[in-house]
Amino acid sequence: MTRVVVVGGGVIGLAVGWRCAQQGWQTAVVDPHPGRGASWAAAGMLAPVSEATFGEDRLLALNLESARMYPDFVAELERTTGMEVGYRRCGTLMVARTFDDVAALERLHRFQLDLGLEATWLESREVKHLEPALHPSVRAGVLVPGDHQVDNRRLVEALAVACRKEGVEGIEGEVAEVEPGRGVRLADGRQVPADWVVVAAGWRSADLPGLGFRPPVRPVKGQLLHLRDDPRFPLTERTVRGFVEGRSFYLVSRGDGRYVLGATVEEKGEDLSPTAGAVYELLRDCIEVLPGAEELQLAEVVVGLRPGTPDNGPILGQVGPGLVLATGHYRNGILLAPITAEAVRCVIAGVPVPSEVEGFGPERFEEVG
Amino acid sequence: MEIVVNGRPQSWTGRVTVLEVVRSLLDDRFDGVAVAVNDEIVPRDEWADFELSHLDRVEVVTAVQGGDDEPLVIAGEKIGSRLIMGTGGVPSLEVLAKVLTASGADLVTVALRRVEPGARGSILDVVEAAGCRVLPNTAGCYTSRDAVLTARLAREALGTDWIKLEVIADERTLLPDPVELLDAAERLVGEGFVVLPYTNDDPVLARRLEEAGCAAVMPLGAPIGSGMGIRNPYNIRMIVEQASVPVILDAGIGTASDAAIAMELGCDGVLLASAVTRAEHPELMAAAMAKAVEAGRLAYLAGRIPRRLYAKASSPTEGVPEFG
């Protein structure tokens, strides 16, 4: 029987573990703190269209395909586990505050239309009709009906349950060495034998001993805030992405009185400390656009480290015998979990990966191999 | 045998090839050289075999790659390019690497408050891998105190005395605070830093910064990231004419012509980031900026013609035959 060990128990590692176990493969997932890395810190936006940027067309195609897979992925997961993961088809409303912000949003909207994406320009009044809590000074917006969300923490917990149900061995431990084709050795000396090692350790994939190379993954710090209010009077329905004086923020409404406000993007290495400036700037920009946010409770300041790669795309594919990389998902780990798990399954089964995954292989970086 | 080289008759005895004629003019420095014989371009690999005939007209053209120009020198240090790149707004590290290569920049400025110098695989590594030198800056500082502290941290972390000094007045305009800026400049010069201050386009402040011992002055063309170009070219000219240290136009560049204008005004270099990093195709824009800075510099050295209200024919009208 095929044996697989997955290094990393975040959303990617758990989704991979689940899919592998479903194949009847003997599967283990190793992580010292499963589900408590970037997956826990994320906001859970499934927003390929409103996050589309110049020069990243291939990544957009990958994101769109994974977003398309999401409803089935979630339905199967919820059926298996009996848990609810907060997949909400809420849509995303991008809004602009000043003339300069409107110009920037117009440029993005033209780009979205050029790519054939679904996104509708709205004047000030239409925007406020959709989200009455928006400040009257908001000048314009773009409605992206296909950009949804999932509650990332519930998703990770459900994936862990699904893994257990499918017989995945969860090992809370540190990997001391990867031995491609043979398995991994743990810090406590234990050997986990396997034919395939899947590296899904986020930014820590860079320093995993035994790979023989250094995957070009770096930690990119993100800070975000969890906010709360009375679920009977929700501040917003949709995800609001605000453009304020050249800066931007997003506020994800979970629909039950919980909100996620994010996020900073900081090149600060492994620093996990929350900062006053980040809290201030996020709240200031959000309150300028949604003055009612002043009344929300501040529940939590969350700091996470995204696994960033040189071109912002994931590193997804086989490197030599018995070794697969599924890391470097940067801002898109939650979104890309379904297609990543499917791709890894295909690699190990020896069948072609989804076409959108091609071009995201490790061989595109000279550091690998 | 008589041939005409660049409009001047020359006599050669025996057989002569294009290669020999080019050598007689330029030794072996053939980079950027093109040759035409009787208005037909001769490719370089045919020079050695191309024999010239009596009365052939040979044009040897050199694309001046700043070749006649002095390099930019700041604080006694030669800088490899008059285009200095910022890193703010880069969409990815891969784009940064491409942009740096395409720009030909030697000096690259990085905000020390936004980038942890010890982090591996990050912006600083990309800058170094591109063969560029890191110029730390104090972006994000609002007081002289913060700027001085940041400069000291930069010196400690990166082992350089060079600092691009930014002291910002407010987040909305990102304009320099002149009082805090001058204070920080004086203190940092006193601590032995090579100070390159980002300043308003104010000739008086520029002079004060130079008197304080700054190694260059870097006036803005327009607010950071605004892409509005050079809003007060007359002030930039005054700054250039007064300064005895290099003048680097810093901030406001929107597109290539803005960079060319800065250089035509006599600036010694241009520093820009957003115009490239936030362009739809950053690598293309970086290449455009490199050419614009070079073109503007050459035009400045060449000396432009005066503006006139009425036409002045480019060929003389005297001695033209009259008909009818």
JSON list of C-alpha atoms in Angstrom, two decimals, chain A residues 95 97 101 134-135 137-138 225 240-251 261-264 277-294, chain B residues 171:
[
{"chain": "A", "resi": 95, "resn": "VAL", "atom": "CA", "xyz": [-15.21, 50.86, -2.55]},
{"chain": "A", "resi": 97, "resn": "ARG", "atom": "CA", "xyz": [-13.04, 57.01, -0.82]},
{"chain": "A", "resi": 101, "resn": "ASP", "atom": "CA", "xyz": [-8.91, 56.12, -4.96]},
{"chain": "A", "resi": 134, "resn": "LEU", "atom": "CA", "xyz": [-20.73, 52.99, 4.21]},
{"chain": "A", "resi": 135, "resn": "HIS", "atom": "CA", "xyz": [-19.70, 56.59, 4.86]},
{"chain": "A", "resi": 137, "resn": "SER", "atom": "CA", "xyz": [-18.27, 60.26, 1.21]},
{"chain": "A", "resi": 138, "resn": "VAL", "atom": "CA", "xyz": [-17.62, 56.91, -0.49]},
{"chain": "A", "resi": 225, "resn": "LEU", "atom": "CA", "xyz": [-8.16, 42.20, 13.85]},
{"chain": "A", "resi": 240, "resn": "VAL", "atom": "CA", "xyz": [-15.95, 45.24, 1.91]},
{"chain": "A", "resi": 241, "resn": "ARG", "atom": "CA", "xyz": [-12.60, 46.04, 0.39]},
{"chain": "A", "resi": 242, "resn": "GLY", "atom": "CA", "xyz": [-11.87, 49.71, 0.95]},
{"chain": "A", "resi": 243, "resn": "PHE", "atom": "CA", "xyz": [-9.41, 51.92, -0.92]},
{"chain": "A", "resi": 244, "resn": "VAL", "atom": "CA", "xyz": [-8.51, 54.89, 1.25]},
{"chain": "A", "resi": 245, "resn": "GLU", "atom": "CA", "xyz": [-5.89, 57.45, 0.22]},
{"chain": "A", "resi": 246, "resn": "GLY", "atom": "CA", "xyz": [-3.87, 54.89, -1.66]},
{"chain": "A", "resi": 247, "resn": "ARG", "atom": "CA", "xyz": [-4.08, 52.28, 1.09]},
{"chain": "A", "resi": 248, "resn": "SER", "atom": "CA", "xyz": [-6.48, 49.38, 1.29]},
{"chain": "A", "resi": 249, "resn": "PHE", "atom": "CA", "xyz": [-8.17, 47.18, 3.86]},
{"chain": "A", "resi": 250, "resn": "TYR", "atom": "CA", "xyz": [-10.82, 44.49, 3.87]},
{"chain": "A", "resi": 251, "resn": "LEU", "atom": "CA", "xyz": [-13.58, 43.76, 6.32]},
{"chain": "A", "resi": 261, "resn": "LEU", "atom": "CA", "xyz": [-10.35, 43.34, 9.45]},
{"chain": "A", "resi": 262, "resn": "GLY", "atom": "CA", "xyz": [-7.07, 43.03, 7.60]},
{"chain": "A", "resi": 263, "resn": "ALA", "atom": "CA", "xyz": [-4.38, 43.05, 6.74]},
{"chain": "A", "resi": 264, "resn": "THR", "atom": "CA", "xyz": [-0.84, 44.35, 6.79]},
{"chain": "A", "resi": 277, "resn": "GLY", "atom": "CA", "xyz": [0.71, 51.06, 14.30]},
{"chain": "A", "resi": 278, "resn": "ALA", "atom": "CA", "xyz": [-0.97, 48.16, 12.51]},
{"chain": "A", "resi": 279, "resn": "VAL", "atom": "CA", "xyz": [-3.98, 48.20, 14.83]},
{"chain": "A", "resi": 280, "resn": "TYR", "atom": "CA", "xyz": [-4.25, 51.95, 14.44]},
{"chain": "A", "resi": 281, "resn": "GLU", "atom": "CA", "xyz": [-3.96, 52.03, 10.67]},
{"chain": "A", "resi": 282, "resn": "LEU", "atom": "CA", "xyz": [-6.40, 49.18, 10.07]},
{"chain": "A", "resi": 283, "resn": "LEU", "atom": "CA", "xyz": [-9.00, 50.71, 12.36]},
{"chain": "A", "resi": 284, "resn": "ARG", "atom": "CA", "xyz": [-8.49, 54.24, 11.06]},
{"chain": "A", "resi": 285, "resn": "ASP", "atom": "CA", "xyz": [-8.98, 53.26, 7.42]},
{"chain": "A", "resi": 286, "resn": "CYS", "atom": "CA", "xyz": [-11.92, 50.99, 8.22]},
{"chain": "A", "resi": 287, "resn": "ILE", "atom": "CA", "xyz": [-13.67, 53.62, 10.35]},
{"chain": "A", "resi": 288, "resn": "GLU", "atom": "CA", "xyz": [-13.20, 56.25, 7.64]},
{"chain": "A", "resi": 289, "resn": "VAL", "atom": "CA", "xyz": [-15.16, 54.05, 5.26]},
{"chain": "A", "resi": 290, "resn": "LEU", "atom": "CA", "xyz": [-17.48, 52.35, 7.78]},
{"chain": "A", "resi": 291, "resn": "PRO", "atom": "CA", "xyz": [-17.92, 54.78, 10.69]},
{"chain": "A", "resi": 292, "resn": "GLY", "atom": "CA", "xyz": [-20.11, 52.27, 12.54]},
{"chain": "A", "resi": 293, "resn": "ALA", "atom": "CA", "xyz": [-17.06, 50.08, 13.03]},
{"chain": "A", "resi": 294, "resn": "GLU", "atom": "CA", "xyz": [-16.17, 52.35, 15.95]},
{"chain": "B", "resi": 171, "resn": "GLU", "atom": "CA", "xyz": [0.73, 60.82, 5.72]}
]
